[in-house]
Tab-separated table of C-alpha atoms in Angstrom:
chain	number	residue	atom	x	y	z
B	404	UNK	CA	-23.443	-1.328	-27.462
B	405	UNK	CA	-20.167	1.294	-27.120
B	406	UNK	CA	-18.755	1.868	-24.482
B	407	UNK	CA	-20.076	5.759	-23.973
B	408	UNK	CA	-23.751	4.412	-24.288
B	409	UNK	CA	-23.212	1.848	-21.778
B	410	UNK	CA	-21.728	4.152	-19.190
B	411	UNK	CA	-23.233	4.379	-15.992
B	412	UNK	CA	-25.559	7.642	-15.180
B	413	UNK	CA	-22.839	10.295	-13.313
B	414	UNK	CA	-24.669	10.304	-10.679
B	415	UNK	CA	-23.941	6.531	-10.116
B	416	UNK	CA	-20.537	6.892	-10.567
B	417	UNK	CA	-20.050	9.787	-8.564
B	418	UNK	CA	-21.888	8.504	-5.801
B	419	UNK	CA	-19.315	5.119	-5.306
B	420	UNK	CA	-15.747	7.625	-6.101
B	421	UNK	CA	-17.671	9.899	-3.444
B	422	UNK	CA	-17.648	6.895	-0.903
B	423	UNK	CA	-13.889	6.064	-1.666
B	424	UNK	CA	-12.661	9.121	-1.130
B	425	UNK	CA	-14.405	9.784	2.236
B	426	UNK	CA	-13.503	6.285	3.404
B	427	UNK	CA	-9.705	7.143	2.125
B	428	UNK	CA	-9.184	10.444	3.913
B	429	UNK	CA	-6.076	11.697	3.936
B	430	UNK	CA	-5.230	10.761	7.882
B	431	UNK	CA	-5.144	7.454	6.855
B	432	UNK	CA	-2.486	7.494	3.792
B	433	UNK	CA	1.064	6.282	4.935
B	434	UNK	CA	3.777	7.176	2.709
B	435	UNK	CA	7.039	5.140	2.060
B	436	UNK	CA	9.598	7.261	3.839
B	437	UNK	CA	8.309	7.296	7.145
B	438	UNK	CA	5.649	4.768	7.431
B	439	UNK	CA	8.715	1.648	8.190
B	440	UNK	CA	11.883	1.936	10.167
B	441	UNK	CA	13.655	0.627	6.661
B	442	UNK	CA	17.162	-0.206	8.659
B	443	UNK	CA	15.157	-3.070	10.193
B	444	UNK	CA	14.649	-4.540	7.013
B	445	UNK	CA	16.314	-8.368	6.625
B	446	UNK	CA	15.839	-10.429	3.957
B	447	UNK	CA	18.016	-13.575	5.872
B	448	UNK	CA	14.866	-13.823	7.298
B	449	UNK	CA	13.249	-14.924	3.909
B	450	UNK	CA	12.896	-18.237	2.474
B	451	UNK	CA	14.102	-18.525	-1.211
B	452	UNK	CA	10.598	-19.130	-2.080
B	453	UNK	CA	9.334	-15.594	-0.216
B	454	UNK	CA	12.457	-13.666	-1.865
B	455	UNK	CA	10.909	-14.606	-4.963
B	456	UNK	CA	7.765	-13.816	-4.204
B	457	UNK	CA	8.451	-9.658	-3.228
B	458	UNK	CA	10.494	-9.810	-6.627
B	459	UNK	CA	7.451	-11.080	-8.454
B	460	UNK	CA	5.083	-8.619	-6.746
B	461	UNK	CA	7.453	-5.587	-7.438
B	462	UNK	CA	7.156	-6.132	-11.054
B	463	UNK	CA	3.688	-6.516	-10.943
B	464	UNK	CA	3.221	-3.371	-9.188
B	465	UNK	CA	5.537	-1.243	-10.857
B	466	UNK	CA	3.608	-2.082	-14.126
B	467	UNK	CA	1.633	1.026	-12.607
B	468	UNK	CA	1.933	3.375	-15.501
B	469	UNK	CA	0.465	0.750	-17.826
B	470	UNK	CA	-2.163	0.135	-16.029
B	471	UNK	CA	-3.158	3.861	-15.597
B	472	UNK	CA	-3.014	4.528	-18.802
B	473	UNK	CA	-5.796	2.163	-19.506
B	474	UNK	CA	-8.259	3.884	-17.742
B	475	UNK	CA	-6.815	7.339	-19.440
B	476	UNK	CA	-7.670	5.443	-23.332
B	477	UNK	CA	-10.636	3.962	-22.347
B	478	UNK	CA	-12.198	6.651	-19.977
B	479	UNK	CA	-10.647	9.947	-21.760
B	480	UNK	CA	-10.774	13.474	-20.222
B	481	UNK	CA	-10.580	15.146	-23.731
B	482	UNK	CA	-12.078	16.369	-26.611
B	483	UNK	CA	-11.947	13.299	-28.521
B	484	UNK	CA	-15.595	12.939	-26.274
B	485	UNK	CA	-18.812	14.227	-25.807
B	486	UNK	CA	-19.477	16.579	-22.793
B	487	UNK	CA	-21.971	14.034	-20.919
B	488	UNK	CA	-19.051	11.200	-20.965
B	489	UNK	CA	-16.595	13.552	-20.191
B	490	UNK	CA	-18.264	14.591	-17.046
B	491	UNK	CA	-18.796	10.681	-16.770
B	492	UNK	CA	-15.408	10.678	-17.034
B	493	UNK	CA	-14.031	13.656	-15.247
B	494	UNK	CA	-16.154	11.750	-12.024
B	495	UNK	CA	-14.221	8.757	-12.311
B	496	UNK	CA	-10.785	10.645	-12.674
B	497	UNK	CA	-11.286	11.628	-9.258
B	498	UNK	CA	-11.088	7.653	-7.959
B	499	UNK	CA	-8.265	6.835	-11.030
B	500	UNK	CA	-5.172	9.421	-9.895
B	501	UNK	CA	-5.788	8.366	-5.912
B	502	UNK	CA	-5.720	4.618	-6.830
B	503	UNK	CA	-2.789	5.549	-9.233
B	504	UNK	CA	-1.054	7.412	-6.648
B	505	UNK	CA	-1.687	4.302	-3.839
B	506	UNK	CA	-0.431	1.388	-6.274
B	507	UNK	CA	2.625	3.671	-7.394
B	508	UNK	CA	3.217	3.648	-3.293
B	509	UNK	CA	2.769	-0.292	-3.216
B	510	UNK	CA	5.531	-0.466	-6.163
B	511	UNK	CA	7.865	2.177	-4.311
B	512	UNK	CA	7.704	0.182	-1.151
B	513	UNK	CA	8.523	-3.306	-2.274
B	514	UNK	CA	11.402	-1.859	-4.353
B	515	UNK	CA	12.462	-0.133	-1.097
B	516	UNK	CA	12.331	-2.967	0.863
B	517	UNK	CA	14.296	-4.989	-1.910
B	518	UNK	CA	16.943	-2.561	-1.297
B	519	UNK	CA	16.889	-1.676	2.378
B	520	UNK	CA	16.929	-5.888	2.544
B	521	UNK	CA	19.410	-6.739	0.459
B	522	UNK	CA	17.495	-8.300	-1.792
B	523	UNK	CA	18.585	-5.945	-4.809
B	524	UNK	CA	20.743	-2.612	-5.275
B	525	UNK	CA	18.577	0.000	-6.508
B	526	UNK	CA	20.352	0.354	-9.854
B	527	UNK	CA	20.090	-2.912	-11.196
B	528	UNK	CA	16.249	-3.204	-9.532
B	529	UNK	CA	15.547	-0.044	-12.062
B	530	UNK	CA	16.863	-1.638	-14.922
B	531	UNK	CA	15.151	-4.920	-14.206
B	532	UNK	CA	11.791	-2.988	-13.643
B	533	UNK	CA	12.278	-1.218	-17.183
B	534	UNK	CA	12.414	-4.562	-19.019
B	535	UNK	CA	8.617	-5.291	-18.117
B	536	UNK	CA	7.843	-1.888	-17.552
B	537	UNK	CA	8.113	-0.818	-21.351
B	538	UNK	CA	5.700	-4.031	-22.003
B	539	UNK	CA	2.338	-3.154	-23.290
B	540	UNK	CA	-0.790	-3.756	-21.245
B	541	UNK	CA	-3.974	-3.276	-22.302
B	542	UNK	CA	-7.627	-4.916	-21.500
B	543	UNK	CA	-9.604	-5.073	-24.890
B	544	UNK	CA	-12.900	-4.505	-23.482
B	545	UNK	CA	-15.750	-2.941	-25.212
B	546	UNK	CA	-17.850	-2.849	-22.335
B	547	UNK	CA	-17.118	-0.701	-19.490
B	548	UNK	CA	-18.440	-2.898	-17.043
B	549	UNK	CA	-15.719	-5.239	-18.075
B	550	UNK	CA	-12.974	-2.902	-16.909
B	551	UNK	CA	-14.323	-2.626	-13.035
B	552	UNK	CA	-15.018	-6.688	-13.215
B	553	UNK	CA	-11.361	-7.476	-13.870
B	554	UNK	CA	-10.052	-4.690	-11.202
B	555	UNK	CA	-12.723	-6.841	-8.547
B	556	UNK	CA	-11.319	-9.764	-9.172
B	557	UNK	CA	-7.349	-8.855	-9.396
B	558	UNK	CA	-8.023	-6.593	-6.671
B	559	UNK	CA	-9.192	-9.265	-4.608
B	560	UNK	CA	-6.854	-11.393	-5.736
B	561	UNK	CA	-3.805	-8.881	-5.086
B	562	UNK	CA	-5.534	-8.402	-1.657
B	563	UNK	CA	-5.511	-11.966	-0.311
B	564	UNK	CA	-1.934	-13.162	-1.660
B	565	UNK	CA	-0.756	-9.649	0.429
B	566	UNK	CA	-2.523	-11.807	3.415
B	567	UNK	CA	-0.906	-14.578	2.851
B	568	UNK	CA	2.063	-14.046	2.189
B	569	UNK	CA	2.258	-11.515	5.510
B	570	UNK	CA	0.974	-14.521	7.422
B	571	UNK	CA	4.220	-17.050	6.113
B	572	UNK	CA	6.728	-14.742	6.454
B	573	UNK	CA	8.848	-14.025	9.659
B	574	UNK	CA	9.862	-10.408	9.137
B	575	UNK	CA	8.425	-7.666	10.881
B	576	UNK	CA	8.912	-5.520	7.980
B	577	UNK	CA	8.194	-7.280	5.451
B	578	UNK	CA	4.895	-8.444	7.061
B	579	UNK	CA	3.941	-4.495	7.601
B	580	UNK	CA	4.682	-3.597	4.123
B	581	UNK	CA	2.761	-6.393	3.180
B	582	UNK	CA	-0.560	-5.475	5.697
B	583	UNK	CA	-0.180	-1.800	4.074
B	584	UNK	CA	-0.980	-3.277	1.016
B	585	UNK	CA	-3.322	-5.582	1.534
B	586	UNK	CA	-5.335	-2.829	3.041
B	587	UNK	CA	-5.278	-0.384	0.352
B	588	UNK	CA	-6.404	-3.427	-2.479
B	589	UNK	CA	-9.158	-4.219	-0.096
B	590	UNK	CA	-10.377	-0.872	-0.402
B	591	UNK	CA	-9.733	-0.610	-3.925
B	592	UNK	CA	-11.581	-3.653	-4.842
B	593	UNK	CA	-14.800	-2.479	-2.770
B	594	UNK	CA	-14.841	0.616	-4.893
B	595	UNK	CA	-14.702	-1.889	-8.276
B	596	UNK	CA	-17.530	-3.930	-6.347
B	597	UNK	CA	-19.484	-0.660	-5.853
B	598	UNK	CA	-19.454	0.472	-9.094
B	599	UNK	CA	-20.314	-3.400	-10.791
B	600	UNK	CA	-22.970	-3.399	-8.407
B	601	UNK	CA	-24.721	-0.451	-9.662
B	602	UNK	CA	-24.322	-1.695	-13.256
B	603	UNK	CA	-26.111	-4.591	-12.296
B	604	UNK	CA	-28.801	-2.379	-10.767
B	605	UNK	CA	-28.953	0.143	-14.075
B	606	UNK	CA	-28.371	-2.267	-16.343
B	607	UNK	CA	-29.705	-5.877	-15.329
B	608	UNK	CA	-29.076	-8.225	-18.062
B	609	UNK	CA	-27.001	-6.297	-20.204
B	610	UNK	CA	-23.712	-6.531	-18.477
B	611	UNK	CA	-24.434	-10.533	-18.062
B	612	UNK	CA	-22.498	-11.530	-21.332
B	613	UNK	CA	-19.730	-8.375	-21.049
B	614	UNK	CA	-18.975	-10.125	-17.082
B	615	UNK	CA	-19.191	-13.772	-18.374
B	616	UNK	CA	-16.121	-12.955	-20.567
B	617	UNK	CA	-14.176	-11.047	-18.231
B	618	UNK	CA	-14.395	-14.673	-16.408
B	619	UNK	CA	-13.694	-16.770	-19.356
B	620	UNK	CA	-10.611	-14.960	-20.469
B	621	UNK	CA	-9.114	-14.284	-17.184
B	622	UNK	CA	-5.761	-13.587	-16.761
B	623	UNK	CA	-3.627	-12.086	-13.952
B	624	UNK	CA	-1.407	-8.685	-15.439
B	625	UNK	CA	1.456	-9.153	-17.250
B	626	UNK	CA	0.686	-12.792	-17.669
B	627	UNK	CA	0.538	-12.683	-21.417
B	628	UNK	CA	3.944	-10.393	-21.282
B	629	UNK	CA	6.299	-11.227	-18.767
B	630	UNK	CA	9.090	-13.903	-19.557
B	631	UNK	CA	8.483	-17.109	-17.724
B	632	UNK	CA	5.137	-15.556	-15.655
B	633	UNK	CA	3.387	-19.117	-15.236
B	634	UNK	CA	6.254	-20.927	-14.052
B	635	UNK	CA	7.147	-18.130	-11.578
B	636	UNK	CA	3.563	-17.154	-10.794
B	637	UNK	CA	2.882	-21.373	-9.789
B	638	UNK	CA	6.051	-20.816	-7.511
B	639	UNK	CA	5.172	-17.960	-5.928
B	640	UNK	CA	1.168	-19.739	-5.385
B	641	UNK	CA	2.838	-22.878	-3.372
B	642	UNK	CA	4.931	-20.356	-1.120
B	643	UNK	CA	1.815	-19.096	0.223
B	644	UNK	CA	-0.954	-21.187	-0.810
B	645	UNK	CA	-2.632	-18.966	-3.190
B	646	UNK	CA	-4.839	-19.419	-6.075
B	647	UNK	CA	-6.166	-16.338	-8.460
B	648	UNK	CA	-9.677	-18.235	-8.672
B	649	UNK	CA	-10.477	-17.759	-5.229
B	650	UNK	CA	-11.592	-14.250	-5.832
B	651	UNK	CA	-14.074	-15.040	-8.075
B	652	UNK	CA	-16.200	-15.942	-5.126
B	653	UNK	CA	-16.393	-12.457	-4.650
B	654	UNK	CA	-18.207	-11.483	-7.724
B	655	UNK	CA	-20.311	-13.554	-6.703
B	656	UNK	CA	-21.038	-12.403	-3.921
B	657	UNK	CA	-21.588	-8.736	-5.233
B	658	UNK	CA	-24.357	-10.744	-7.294
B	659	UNK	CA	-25.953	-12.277	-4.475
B	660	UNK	CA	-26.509	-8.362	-2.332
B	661	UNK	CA	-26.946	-6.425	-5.346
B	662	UNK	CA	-29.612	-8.292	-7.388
B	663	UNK	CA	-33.122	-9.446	-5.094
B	664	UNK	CA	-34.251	-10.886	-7.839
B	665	UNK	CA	-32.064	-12.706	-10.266
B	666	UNK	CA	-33.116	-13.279	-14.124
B	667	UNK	CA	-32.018	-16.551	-15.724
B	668	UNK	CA	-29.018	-15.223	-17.562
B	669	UNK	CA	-27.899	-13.519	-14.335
B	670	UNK	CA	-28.693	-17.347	-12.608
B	671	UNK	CA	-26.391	-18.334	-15.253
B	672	UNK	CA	-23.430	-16.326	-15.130
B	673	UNK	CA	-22.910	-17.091	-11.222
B	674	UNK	CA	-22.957	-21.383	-12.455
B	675	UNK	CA	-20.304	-20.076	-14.809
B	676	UNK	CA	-18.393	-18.432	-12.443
B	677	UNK	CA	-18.792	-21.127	-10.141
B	678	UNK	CA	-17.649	-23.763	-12.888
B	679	UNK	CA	-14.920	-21.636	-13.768
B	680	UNK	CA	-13.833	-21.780	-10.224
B	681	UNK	CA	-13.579	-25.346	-9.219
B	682	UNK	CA	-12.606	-26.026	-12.545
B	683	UNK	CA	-9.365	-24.285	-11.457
């Protein structure tokens, strides 16, 4: 199966951007100029171990442009497709540039708050950004389903190490930075459940295997590309007792509500995930 006969009707897809956007209205976006008094900013208030953990996050974040450009390959708004998957597409382009223009915001904060706390000057924080920044990412799916699997789980997972890591720390700023971001993944990943839950209504079985290896070959981003990532990513874990793994739970989860009654090889995939998870 390709990935253009596997995509979801439009109307599916249209249906969960639709309910993003009207639960992201434009009241609620905060921008990082005037959403924190930046002066207040103080990284003496920072353990080593939390220090390290904003610089980690920043350079996951600022990967933005990487991770965009994924969805522009994989879902193109060209010619190089046929009108029905453009419109497909075109649909989902709508959700892509507002959660591109939200993580770019995440990435502009914590680099603003390494400055503002003295954690880095801004020139050498750009240069260090470029290093990883000009690293390839890609996610060599052939199923689309695949694509909105790994955003629910990193999504998730991004969401809860924002929670706690704003629940260790004691600096006002830091911790609001930190519960502005956390929000926006939590909304971000219930678009990615949305969206795998209506391929498992439209499609049943057939996404079964294409989710099962999401789940086998899980990794974090940049963790096959950044210099040292598992020693620094095990640090950062132990500062605020985090584990990737826990998220998987939450596919689960999107299992359980979305599927009344599940076939064997759905049955299956949830022990999988399950194994996968306390094997971690």
């Amino acid at each position: 199966m390709n990935m253009e006969s596997a995509l979801l009707p439009v109307d599916e897809v249209a249906a969960a951007v639709d309910g993003f956007l009207a639960a992201s209205p434009a009241t609620r976006a905060w921008d990082v100029e005037t959403a924190f008094d930046w002066s207040l900013a103080d990284a003496g208030r920072l353990t080593e171990g939390q220090r390290s953990a904003v610089q980690f996050v920043t350079l996951i974040e600022d990967h933005l442009p990487g991770y965009f450009d994924v969805y522009h390959r994989h879902f193109p708004v060209d010619d190089t497709v046929d009108r029905t998957t453009f419109i497909h597409n075109r649909e989902l382009y709508h959700f892509t540039v507002r959660w591109a223009l939200e993580e770019d915001t995440h990435a502009r904060a914590l680099a603003r708050y390494q400055e503002a706390a003295g954690i880095a000057d801004r020139g050498s924080l750009r240069a260090e950004l470029a290093v990883e920044g000009q690293q390839p990412f890609d996610l060599p799916y052939d199923h689309p389903v695949q694509f909105f699997a790994y955003a629910l789980v990193q999504e998730k997972a991004t969401q809860m190490y924002y929670q706690h890591l704003r629940d260790v720390v004691d600096e006002p700023i830091l911790a609001s930075v930190l519960g502005r971001l956390s929000r926006d993944e939590a909304r971000h990943f219930s678009f990615m459940a949305d969206v795998v839950g209506r391929y498992l209504r439209v499609q049943g079985d057939a996404t079964v295997e294409p989710i099962r290896d999401v789940i086998a070959n899980f990794r974090m981003p940049l963790a096959d590309t950044m210099r040292g990532y598992w020693r620094w990513a095990l640090k950062i874990a132990d500062v605020a007792s985090y584990d990737h793994t826990e998220a998987y739970e939450h596919l689960v989860k999107v299992i359980d509500r979305t599927v009344d009654a599940r076939s064997d090889r759905l049955d299956e995939l949830v022990r999988f995930i399950g194994e996968c998870n306390a094997l971690a």
